Coordinates of C-alpha atoms in Angstrom, one line a residue:
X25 CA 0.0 0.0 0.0
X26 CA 2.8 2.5 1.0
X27 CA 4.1 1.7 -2.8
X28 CA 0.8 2.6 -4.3
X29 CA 0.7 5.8 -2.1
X30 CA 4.4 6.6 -3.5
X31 CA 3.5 5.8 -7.1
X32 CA 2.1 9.4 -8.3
X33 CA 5.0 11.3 -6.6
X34 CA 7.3 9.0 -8.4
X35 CA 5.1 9.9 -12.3
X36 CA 5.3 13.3 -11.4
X37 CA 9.4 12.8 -11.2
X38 CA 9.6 11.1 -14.0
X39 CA 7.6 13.6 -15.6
X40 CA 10.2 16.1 -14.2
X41 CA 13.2 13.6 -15.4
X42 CA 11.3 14.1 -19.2
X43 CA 11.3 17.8 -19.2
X44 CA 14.9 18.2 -17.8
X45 CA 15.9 15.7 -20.8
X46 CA 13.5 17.7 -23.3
X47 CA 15.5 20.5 -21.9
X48 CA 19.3 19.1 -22.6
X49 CA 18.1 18.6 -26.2
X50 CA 17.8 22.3 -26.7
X51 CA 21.4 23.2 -24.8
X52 CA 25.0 23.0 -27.3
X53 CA 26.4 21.2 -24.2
X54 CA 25.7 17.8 -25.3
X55 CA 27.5 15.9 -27.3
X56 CA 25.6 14.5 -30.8
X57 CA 25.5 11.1 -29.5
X58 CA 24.2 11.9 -25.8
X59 CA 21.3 13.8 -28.1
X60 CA 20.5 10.7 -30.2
X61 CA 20.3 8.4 -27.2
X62 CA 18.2 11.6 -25.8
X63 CA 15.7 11.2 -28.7
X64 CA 15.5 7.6 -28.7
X65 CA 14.8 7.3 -25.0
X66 CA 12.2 10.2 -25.1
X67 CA 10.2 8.2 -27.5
X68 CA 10.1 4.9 -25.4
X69 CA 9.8 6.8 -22.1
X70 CA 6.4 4.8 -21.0
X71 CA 8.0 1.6 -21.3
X72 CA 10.1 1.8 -18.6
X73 CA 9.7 5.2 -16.5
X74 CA 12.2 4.2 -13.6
X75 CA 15.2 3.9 -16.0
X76 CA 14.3 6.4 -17.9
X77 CA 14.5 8.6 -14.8
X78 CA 18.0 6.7 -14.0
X79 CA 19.4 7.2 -17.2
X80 CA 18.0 11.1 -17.5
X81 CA 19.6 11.7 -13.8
X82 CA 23.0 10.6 -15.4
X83 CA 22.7 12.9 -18.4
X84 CA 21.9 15.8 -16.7
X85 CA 25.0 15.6 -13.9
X86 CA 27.2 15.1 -17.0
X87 CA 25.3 17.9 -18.5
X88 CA 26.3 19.9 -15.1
X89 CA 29.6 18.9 -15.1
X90 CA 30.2 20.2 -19.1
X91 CA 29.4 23.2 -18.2
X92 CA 30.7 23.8 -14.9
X93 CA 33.8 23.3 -16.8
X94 CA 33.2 25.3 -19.7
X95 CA 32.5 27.8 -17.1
X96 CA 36.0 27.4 -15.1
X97 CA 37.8 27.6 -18.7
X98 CA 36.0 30.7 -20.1
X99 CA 35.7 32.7 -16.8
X100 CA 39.7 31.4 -15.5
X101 CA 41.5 34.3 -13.8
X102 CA 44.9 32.9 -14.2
X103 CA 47.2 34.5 -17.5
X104 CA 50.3 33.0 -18.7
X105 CA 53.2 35.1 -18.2
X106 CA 55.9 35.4 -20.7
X107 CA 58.0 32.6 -19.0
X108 CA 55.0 30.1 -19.6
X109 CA 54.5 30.7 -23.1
X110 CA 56.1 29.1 -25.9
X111 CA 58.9 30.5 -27.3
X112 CA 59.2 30.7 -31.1
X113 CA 62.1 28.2 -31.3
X114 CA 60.1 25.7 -29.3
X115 CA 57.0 25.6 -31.8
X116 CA 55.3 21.9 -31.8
X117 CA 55.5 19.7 -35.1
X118 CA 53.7 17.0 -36.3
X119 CA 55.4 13.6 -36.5
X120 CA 55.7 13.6 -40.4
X121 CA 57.5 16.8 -39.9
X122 CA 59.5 15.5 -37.9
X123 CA 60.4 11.9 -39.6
X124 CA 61.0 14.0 -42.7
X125 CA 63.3 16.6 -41.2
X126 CA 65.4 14.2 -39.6
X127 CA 66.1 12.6 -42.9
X128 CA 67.4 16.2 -43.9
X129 CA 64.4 17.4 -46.2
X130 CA 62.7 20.5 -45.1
X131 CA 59.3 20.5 -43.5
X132 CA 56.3 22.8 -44.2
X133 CA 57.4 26.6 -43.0
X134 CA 55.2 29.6 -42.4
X135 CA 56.2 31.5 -45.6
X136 CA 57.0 30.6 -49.2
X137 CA 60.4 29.1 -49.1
X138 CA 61.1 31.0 -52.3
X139 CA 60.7 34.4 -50.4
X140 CA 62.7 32.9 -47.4
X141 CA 65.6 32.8 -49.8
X142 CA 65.3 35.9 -51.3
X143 CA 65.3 37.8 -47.7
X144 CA 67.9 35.8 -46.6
X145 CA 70.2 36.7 -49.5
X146 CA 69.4 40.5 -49.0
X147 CA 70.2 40.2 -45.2
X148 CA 73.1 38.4 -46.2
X149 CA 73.9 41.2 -48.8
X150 CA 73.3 44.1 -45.9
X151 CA 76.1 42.4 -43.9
X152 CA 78.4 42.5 -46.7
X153 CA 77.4 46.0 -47.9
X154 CA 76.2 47.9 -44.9
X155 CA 79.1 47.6 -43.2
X156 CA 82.1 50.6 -43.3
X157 CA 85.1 47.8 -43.8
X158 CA 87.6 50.8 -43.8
X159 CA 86.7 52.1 -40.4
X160 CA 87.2 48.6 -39.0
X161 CA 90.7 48.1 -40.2
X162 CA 91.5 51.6 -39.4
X163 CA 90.1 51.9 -36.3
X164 CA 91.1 48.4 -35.4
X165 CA 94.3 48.2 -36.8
X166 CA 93.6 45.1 -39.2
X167 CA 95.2 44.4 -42.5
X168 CA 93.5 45.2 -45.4
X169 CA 93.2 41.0 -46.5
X170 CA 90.5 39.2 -47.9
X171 CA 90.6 37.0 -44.4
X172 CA 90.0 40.4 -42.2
X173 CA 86.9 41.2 -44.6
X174 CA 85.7 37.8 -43.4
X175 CA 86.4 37.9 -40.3
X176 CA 84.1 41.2 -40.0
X177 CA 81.9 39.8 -42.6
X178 CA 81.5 36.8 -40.0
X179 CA 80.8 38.8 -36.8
X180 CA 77.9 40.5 -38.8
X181 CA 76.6 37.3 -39.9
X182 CA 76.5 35.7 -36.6
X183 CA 74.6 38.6 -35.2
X184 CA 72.2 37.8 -38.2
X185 CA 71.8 34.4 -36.9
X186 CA 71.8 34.8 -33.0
X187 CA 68.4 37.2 -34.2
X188 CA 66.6 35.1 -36.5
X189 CA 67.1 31.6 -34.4
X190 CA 64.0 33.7 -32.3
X191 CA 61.8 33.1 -35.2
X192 CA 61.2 29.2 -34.7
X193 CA 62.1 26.6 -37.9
X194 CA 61.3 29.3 -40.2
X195 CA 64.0 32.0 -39.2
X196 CA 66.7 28.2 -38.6
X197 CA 65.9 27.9 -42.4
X198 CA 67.0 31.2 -43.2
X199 CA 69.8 30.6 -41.3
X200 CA 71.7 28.0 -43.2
X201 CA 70.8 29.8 -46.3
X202 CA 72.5 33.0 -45.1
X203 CA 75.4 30.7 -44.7
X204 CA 75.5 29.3 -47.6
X205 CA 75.1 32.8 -49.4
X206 CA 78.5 33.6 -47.4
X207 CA 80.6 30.2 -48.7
X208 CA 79.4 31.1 -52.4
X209 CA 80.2 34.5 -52.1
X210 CA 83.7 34.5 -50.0
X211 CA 84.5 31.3 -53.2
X212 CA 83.7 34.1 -55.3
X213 CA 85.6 36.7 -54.3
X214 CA 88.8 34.1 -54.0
X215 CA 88.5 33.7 -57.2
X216 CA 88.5 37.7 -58.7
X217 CA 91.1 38.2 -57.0
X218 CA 93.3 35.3 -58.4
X219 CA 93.4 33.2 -55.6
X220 CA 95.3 29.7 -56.8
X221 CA 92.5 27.1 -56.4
X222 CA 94.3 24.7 -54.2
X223 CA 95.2 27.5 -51.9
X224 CA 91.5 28.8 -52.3
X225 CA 90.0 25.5 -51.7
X226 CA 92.9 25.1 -48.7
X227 CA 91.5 28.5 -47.0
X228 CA 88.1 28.0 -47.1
X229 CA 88.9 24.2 -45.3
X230 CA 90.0 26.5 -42.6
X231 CA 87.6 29.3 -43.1
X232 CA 84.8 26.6 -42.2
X233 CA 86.4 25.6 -39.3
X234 CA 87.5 28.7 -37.7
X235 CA 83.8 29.9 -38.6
X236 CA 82.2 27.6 -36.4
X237 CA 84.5 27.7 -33.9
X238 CA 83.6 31.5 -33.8
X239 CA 80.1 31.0 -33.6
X240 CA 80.6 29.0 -30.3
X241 CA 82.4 32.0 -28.9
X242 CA 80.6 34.6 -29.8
X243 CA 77.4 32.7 -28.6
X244 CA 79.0 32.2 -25.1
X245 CA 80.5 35.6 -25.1
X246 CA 76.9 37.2 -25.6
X247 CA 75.4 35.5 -23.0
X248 CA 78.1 36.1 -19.9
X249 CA 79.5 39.3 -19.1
X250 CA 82.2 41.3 -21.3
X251 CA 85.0 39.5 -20.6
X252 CA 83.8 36.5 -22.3
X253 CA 82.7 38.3 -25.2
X254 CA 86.2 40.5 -25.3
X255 CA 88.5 37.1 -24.8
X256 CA 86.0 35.9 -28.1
X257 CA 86.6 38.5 -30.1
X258 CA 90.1 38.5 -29.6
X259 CA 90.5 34.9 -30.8
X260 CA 88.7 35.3 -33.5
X261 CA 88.1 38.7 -34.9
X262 CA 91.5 39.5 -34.2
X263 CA 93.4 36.2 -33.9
X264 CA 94.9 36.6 -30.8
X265 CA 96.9 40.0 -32.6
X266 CA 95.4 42.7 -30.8
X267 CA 97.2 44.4 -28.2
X268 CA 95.3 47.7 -27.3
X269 CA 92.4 47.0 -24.8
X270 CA 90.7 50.2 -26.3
X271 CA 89.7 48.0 -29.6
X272 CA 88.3 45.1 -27.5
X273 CA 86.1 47.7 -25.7
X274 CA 84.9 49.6 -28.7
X275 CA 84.0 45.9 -30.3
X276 CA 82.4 44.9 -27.2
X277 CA 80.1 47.7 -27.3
X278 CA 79.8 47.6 -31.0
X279 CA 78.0 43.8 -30.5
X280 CA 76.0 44.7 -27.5
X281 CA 74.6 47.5 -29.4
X282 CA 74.1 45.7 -32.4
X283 CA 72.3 42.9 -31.0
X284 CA 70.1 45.2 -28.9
X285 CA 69.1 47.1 -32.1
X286 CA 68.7 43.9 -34.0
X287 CA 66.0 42.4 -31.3
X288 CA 64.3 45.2 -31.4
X289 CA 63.4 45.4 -35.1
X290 CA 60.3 42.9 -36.2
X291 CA 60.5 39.3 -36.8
X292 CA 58.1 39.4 -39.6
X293 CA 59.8 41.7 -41.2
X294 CA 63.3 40.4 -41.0
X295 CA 61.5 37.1 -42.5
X296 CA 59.7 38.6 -45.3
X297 CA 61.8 41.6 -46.1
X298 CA 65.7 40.6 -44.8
X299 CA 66.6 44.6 -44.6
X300 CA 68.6 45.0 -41.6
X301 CA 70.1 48.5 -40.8
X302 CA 74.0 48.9 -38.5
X303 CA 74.8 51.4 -35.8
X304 CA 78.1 53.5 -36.7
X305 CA 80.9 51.7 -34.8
X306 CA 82.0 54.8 -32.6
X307 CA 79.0 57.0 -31.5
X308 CA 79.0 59.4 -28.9
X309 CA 77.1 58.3 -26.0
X310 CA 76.4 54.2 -26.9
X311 CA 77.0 52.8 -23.5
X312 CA 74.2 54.4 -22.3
X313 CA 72.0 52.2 -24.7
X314 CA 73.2 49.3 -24.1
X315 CA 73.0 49.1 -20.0
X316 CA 72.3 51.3 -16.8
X317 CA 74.9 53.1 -15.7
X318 CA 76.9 50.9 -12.6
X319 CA 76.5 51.8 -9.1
X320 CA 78.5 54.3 -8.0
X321 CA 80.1 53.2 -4.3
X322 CA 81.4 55.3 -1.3
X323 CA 84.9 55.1 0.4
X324 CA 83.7 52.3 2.8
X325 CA 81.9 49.6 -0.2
X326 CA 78.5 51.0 0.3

């Protein structure tokens, strides 16, 4: 008898149980095949009202849960900070991208590798013909030798490269064809000038080798203090010939500058366009512009 006297309350749930399903059907929360299951229960609701309400109980917490965490996504109060967010250089690639880059092809890139090539011969060609070569052997008291253009030429280069390896696997691309722009060109200029081509082929054996062994240097020198970058620059810009401090300072302030101006300038357009501009090698007041002045300290260290 007390299950008779229950049975209307429990209808009038199951009628609830039906609306609150009718009602899911008309939210974007559920998933197509929670709505199809929705439908076909609807339409065999009187055959079995208790599991009916089971089943419609079940749908709606998951309905609840869906958007309780819809809500927490949308309506999160936490940011990423520019230490959490991907950096260029660590952009994610699909596995065929990177099967077929590890067998040395070249996977898909985020501009035309046609124009890639054409703005990496023109930055190439603005560290060849944007920079004042006489002031550097002057100033610097270099000889006036197809090696010393290089050795300039290099330093430029590797500034090229330290700012385009920001720009992910597109501005890495860029940055072996700006090499290989240099090899053809420093082969070409060997051979105007009637370089014998067992001595040429002899020089550029140990152009490569003292190039890369550069790049290591410079790339540690940049990134500790000025002592590392002078001792670099002495081994390899100068080859261990330089005698006046005075030179190492003014390079040493010629590369932090540089690099400072060349991080500032946009990676799109150093991708797409390849124009790069040089700061002068002496200017008037550069150390300001490249770090706050030190502290100044009293007689007893404080």
């Amino acid at each position: 008898m007390a299950a008779l006297a229950r049975a209307p309350s429990c209808q009038a749930a199951v009628t609830q149980w039906i609306a609150g399903c009718r009602g899911l059907l008309q939210t974007a929360a559920v998933p197509g095949c929670c709505r199809q299951m929705l439908c076909s229960v609807l339409q065999r609701h009187k055959a079995g009202p208790f599991q009916l309400s089971k089943f419609c109980g079940g749908l709606i917490q998951a309905n609840g849960a869906i958007t309780q965490q819809n809500r927490s996504f949308y309506n999160t109060n936490k940011h990423l900070s520019a230490k959490d967010s991907l950096l260029p250089s660590e952009e994610k690639v699909g596995a065929f991208t990177r099967i077929i880059e590890a067998m040395g092809f070249t996977g898909p890139l985020k501009y035309n590798r046609w124009k890639l090539k054409v703005a990496a011969l023109r930055m190439y060609t603005c560290c060849v013909e944007k920079t004042d070569y006489e002031e550097f052997f002057n100033r610097c008291q270099m000889p006036d030798t197809l090696n010393s253009w290089f050795l300039v030429a290099q330093l430029h280069v590797w500034m090229c490269l330290v700012r385009l390896k920001q720009e992910g696997r597109t501005g890495k691309y860029m940055c072996r064809y700006i090499v290989h722009c240099m090899w053809e060109d420093v082969e070409q200029r060997g051979k105007v000038m009637g370089i014998n081509s067992t001595v040429l082929k002899e020089d550029l054996k140990r152009m490569v080798e003292n190039f890369y062994a550069a790049l290591f240097g410079y790339d540690e020198g940049i990134l500790c203090d000025d002592r590392v970058l002078a001792s670099a620059l002495w081994r390899n810009l100068f080859n261990r010939n330089c005698d006046d401090p005075r030179h190492l300072e003014l390079l040493v302030e010629y590369v932090r500058k540089q690099v400072q101006h060349l991080d500032a300038l946009s990676g799109e357009d150093l991708l797409l366009t390849g124009e790069v501009s040089w700061r002068p090698l002496v200017e008037s007041n550069a150390r300001s512009i490249l770090k706050p002045l030190s502290p100044v300290y009293n007689d007893e260290g404080l």
